[in-house]
Coordinates of C-alpha atoms and ligand atoms in Angstrom, one line a residue:
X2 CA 0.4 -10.6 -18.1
X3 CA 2.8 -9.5 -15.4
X4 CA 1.5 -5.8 -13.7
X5 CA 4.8 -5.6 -11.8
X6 CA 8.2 -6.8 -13.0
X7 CA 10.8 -6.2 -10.5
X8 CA 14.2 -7.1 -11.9
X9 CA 17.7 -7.7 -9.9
X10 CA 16.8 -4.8 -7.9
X11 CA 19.3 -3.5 -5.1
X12 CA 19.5 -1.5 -2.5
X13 CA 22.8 0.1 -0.2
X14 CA 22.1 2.5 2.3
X15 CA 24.9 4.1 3.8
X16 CA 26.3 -0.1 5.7
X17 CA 23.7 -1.6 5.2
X18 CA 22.8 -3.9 1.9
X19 CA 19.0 -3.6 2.4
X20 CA 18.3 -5.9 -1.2
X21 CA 20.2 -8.1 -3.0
X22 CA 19.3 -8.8 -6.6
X23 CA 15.5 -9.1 -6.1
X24 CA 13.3 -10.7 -8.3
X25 CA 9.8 -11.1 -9.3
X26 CA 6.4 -10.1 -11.1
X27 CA 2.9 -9.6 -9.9
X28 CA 0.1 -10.6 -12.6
X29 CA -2.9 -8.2 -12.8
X30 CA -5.5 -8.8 -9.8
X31 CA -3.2 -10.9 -7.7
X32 CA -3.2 -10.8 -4.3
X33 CA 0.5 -11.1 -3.1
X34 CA 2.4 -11.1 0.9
X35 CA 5.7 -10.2 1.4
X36 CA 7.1 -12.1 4.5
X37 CA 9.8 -12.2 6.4
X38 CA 11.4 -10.7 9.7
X39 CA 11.9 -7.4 10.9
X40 CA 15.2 -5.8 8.8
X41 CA 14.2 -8.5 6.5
X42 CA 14.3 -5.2 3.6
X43 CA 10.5 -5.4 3.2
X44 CA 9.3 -2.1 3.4
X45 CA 12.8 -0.9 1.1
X46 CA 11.2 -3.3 -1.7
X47 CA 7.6 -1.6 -1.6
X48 CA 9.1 1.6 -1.5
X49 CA 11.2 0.8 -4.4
X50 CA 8.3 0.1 -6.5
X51 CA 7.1 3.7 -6.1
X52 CA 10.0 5.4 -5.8
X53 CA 10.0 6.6 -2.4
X54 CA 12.9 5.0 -2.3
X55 CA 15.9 4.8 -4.6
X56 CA 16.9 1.7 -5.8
X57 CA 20.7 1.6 -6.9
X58 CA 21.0 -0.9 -9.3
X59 CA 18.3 -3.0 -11.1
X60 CA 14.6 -2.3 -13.0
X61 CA 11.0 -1.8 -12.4
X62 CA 8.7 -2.2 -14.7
X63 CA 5.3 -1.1 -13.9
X64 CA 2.3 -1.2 -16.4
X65 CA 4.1 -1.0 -19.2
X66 CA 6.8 2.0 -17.6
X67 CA 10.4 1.7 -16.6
X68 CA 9.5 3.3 -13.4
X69 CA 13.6 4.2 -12.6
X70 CA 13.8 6.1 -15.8
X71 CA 11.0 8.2 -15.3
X72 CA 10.9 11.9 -15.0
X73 CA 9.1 13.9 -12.2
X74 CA 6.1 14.2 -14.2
X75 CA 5.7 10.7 -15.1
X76 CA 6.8 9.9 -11.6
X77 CA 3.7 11.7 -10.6
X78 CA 1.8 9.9 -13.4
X79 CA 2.7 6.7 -11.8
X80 CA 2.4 7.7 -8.4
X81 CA -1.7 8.5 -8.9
X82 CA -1.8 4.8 -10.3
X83 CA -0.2 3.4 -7.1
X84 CA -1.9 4.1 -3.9
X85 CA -0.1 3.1 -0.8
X86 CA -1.3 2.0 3.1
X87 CA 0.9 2.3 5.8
X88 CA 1.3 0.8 9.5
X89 CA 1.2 3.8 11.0
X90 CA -1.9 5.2 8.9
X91 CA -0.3 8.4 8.3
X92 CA -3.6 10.5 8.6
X93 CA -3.8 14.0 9.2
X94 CA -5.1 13.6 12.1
X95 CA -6.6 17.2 12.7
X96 CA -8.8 16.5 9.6
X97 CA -11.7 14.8 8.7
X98 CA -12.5 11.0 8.0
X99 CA -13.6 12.4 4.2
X100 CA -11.1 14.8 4.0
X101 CA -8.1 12.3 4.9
X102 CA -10.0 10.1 1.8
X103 CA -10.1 13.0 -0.7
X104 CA -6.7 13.9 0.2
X105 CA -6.3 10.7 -1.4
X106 CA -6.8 12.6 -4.9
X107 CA -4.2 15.4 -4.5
X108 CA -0.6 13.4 -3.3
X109 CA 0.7 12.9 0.4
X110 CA 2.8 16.2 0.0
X111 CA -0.3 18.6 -0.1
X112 CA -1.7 20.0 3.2
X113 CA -4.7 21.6 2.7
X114 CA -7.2 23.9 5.1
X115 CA -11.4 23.6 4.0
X116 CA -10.2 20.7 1.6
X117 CA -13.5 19.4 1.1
X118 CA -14.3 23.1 -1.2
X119 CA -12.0 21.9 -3.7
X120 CA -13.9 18.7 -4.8
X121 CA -16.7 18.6 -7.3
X122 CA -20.2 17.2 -6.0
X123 CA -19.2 13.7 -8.1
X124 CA -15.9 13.8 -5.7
X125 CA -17.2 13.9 -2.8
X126 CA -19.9 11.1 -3.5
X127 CA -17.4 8.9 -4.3
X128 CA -15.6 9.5 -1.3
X129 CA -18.9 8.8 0.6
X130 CA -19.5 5.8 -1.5
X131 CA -16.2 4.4 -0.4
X132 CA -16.3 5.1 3.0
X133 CA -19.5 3.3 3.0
X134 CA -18.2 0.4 1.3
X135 CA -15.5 0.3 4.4
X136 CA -18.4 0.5 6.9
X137 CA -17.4 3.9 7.9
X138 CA -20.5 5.8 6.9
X139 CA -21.1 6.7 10.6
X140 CA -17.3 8.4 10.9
X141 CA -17.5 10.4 7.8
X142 CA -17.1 14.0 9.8
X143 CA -15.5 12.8 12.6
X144 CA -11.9 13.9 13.1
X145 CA -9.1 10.9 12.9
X146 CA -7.9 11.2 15.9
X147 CA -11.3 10.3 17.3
X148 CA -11.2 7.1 15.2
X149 CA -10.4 3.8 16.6
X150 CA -6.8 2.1 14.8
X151 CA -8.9 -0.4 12.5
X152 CA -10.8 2.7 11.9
X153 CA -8.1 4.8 11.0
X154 CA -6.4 2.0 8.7
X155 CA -9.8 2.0 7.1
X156 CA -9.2 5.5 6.1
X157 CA -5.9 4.7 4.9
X158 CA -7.7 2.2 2.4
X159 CA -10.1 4.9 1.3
X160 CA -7.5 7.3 0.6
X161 CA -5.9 4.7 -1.6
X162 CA -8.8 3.5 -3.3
X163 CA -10.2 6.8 -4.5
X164 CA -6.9 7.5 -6.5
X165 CA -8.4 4.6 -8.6
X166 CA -5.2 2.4 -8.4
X167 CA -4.2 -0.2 -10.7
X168 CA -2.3 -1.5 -7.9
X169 CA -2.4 -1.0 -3.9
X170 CA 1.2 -1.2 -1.7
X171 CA 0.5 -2.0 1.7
X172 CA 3.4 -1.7 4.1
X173 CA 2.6 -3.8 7.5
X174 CA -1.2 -2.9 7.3
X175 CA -2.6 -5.2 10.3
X176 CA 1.2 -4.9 12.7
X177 CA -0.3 -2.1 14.8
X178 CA -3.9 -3.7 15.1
X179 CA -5.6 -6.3 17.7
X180 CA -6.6 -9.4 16.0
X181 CA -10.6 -8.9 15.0
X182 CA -9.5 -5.1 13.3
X183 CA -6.6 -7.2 11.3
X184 CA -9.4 -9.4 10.2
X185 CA -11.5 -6.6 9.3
X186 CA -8.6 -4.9 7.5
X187 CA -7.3 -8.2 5.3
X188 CA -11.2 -9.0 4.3
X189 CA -11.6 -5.3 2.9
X190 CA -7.9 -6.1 1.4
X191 CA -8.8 -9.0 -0.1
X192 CA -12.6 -7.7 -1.5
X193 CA -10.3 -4.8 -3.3
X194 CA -8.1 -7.3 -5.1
X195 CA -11.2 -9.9 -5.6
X196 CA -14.1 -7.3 -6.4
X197 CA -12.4 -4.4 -7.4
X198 CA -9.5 -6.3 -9.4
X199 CA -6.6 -4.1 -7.6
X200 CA -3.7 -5.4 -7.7
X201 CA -2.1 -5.8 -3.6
X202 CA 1.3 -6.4 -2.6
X203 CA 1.4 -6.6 1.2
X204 CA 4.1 -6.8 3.8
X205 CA 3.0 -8.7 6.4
X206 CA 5.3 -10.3 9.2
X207 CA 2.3 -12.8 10.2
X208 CA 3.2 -15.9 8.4
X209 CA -0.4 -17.6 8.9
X210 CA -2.1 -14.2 7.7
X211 CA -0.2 -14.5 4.2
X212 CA -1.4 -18.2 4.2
X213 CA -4.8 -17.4 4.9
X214 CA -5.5 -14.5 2.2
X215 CA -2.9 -14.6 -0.5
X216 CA -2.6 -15.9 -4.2
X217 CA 1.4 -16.1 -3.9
X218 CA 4.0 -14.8 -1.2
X219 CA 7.5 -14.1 -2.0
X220 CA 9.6 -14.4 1.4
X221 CA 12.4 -12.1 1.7
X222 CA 15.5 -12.6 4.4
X223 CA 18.8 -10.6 4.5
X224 CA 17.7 -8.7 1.5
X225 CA 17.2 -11.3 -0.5
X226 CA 14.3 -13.5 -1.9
X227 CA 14.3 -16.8 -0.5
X228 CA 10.6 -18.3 -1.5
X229 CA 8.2 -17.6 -4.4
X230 CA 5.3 -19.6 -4.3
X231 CA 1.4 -20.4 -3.4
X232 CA 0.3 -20.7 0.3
X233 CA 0.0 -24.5 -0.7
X234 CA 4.2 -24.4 -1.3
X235 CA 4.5 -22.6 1.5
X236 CA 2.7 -25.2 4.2
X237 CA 4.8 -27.7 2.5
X238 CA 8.0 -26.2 2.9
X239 CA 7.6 -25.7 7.0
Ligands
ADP5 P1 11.6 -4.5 6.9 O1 10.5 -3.7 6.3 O2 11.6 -5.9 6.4 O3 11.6 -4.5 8.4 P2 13.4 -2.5 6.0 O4 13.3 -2.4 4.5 O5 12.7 -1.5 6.8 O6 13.0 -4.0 6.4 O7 15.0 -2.5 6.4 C1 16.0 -3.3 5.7 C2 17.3 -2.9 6.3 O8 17.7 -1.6 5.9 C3 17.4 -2.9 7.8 O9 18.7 -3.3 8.2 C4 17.2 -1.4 8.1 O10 17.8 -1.1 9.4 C5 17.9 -0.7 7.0 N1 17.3 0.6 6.6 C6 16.0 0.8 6.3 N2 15.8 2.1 6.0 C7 17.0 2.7 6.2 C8 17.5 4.1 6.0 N3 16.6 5.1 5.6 N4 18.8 4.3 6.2 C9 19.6 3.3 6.6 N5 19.2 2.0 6.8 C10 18.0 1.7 6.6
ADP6 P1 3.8 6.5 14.9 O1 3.8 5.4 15.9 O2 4.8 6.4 13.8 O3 3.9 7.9 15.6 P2 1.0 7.1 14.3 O4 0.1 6.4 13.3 O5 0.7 7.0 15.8 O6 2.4 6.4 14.1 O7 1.2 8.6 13.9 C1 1.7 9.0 12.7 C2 1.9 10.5 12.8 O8 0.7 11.2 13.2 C3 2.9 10.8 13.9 O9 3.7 11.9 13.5 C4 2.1 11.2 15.1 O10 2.8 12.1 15.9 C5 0.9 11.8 14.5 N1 -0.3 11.5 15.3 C6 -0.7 10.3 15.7 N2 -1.9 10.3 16.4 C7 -2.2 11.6 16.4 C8 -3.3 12.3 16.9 N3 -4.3 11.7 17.6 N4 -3.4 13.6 16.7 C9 -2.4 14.3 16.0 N5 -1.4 13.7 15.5 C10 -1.2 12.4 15.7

């Protein structure tokens, strides 16, 4: 059964016609790429899905919800079920490696001093069970802006992962990373969909990264979808 149904979905900002009648759906579990180039509308469609962005015309449906029809408190009800990673981490930098993950818990919006008083004993240990799981057991206290970027994208997974999301948004995860961090950061991707049975959609611009770790990958070009297939397909189309 479809997780994700995104229906003729379009987007206008001011000139430009970011997506054209988009179309697709994501089962439960499934690991699926966005590709295409830079302008491409990539990051607009992910941001559709959780409404940081407004489509104009068109229909989510998420989980059983018509996400554009919901209110500000189901908004936020679908928000905790969607985490989201993003290039450029978007950390607080000033604060800790467990604090950035339990942040996870409260919404991007909140800045908090002495965060880590707020969280029961069971909290915290799952944030310290993640983190582990991520290999960054050693980093736990140390500030972000000590952390390395695969590091720091690591964090960006945890923060994700302890809103215990049905489904993970990951805009450009790897395109401010060195090769062997990518790596890193696609294997822990693809363990959370595999293991865990989140659900990933992934922008990636890396065509051979999509091939290598993805059930499907819908390409997107000039707003619009132009391939919806396996990695198999894809190889046979280029
Ligand atoms: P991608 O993620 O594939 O690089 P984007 O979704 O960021 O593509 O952008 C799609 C198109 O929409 C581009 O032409 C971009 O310049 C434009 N765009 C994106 N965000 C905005 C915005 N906030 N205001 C106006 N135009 C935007
Ligand atoms: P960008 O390239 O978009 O600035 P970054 O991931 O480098 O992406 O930064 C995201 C935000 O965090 C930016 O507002 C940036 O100024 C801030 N930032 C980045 N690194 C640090 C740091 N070491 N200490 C404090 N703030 C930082």
């Amino acid at each position: 059964m479809a997780l994700l149904e995104v229906k003729n979905i379009s987007k206008q900002y001011k000139n430009t016609k970011a997506l054209s009648d988009v179309n697709f759906s994501v089962k439960e579990g499934e690991f699926v790429s966005i590709i295409g180039p830079s302008g491409a509308g990539k990051s607009t469609l992910l941001r559709c899905i959780n409404r940081m962005v407004e489509a104009n015309y068109g229909e989510i449906i998420f989980d059983g919800s018509h996400v554009l029809n919901l209110n500000k408190k189901d908004l936020r009800k679908l928000r905790a079920k969607i985490g989201m990673i993003f290039q450029h981490y978007n950390l607080v930098y000033r604060l800790s490696v467990v604090e950035n993950t339990l942040h996870g818990r409260l919404g991007y919006k909140s800045t908090i001093e002495g965060i880590m008083g707020r969280y029961t004993e069971e909290e915290k240990k799952q944030a310290f069970d993640i983190l582990e799981k991520l290999g960054l057991s050693e980093e736990v206290f140390k500030r972000c802006d000590e952390l390395s970027g695969g590091q720091k994208q690591r964090v960006g997974i945890a923060r994700a992962l302890i809103q215990n999301p049905k489904m993970i948004l990951c805009d450009e995860p790897i395109a401010s990373l060195d090769p062997s961090s990518s790596k890193v950061i696609m294997d822990h991707l693809k363990n959370v969909s595999k293991e865990m049975g989140i659900t990933c959609l992934v922008n990636l611009h890396q065509v051979d990264v999509a091939i290598k770790y993805s059930d499907r990958i819908i390409g997107v070009n000039s707003g619009k979808v132009v391939f919806d297939g396996s990695p198999e397909e894809l190889n046979n189309e280029k």
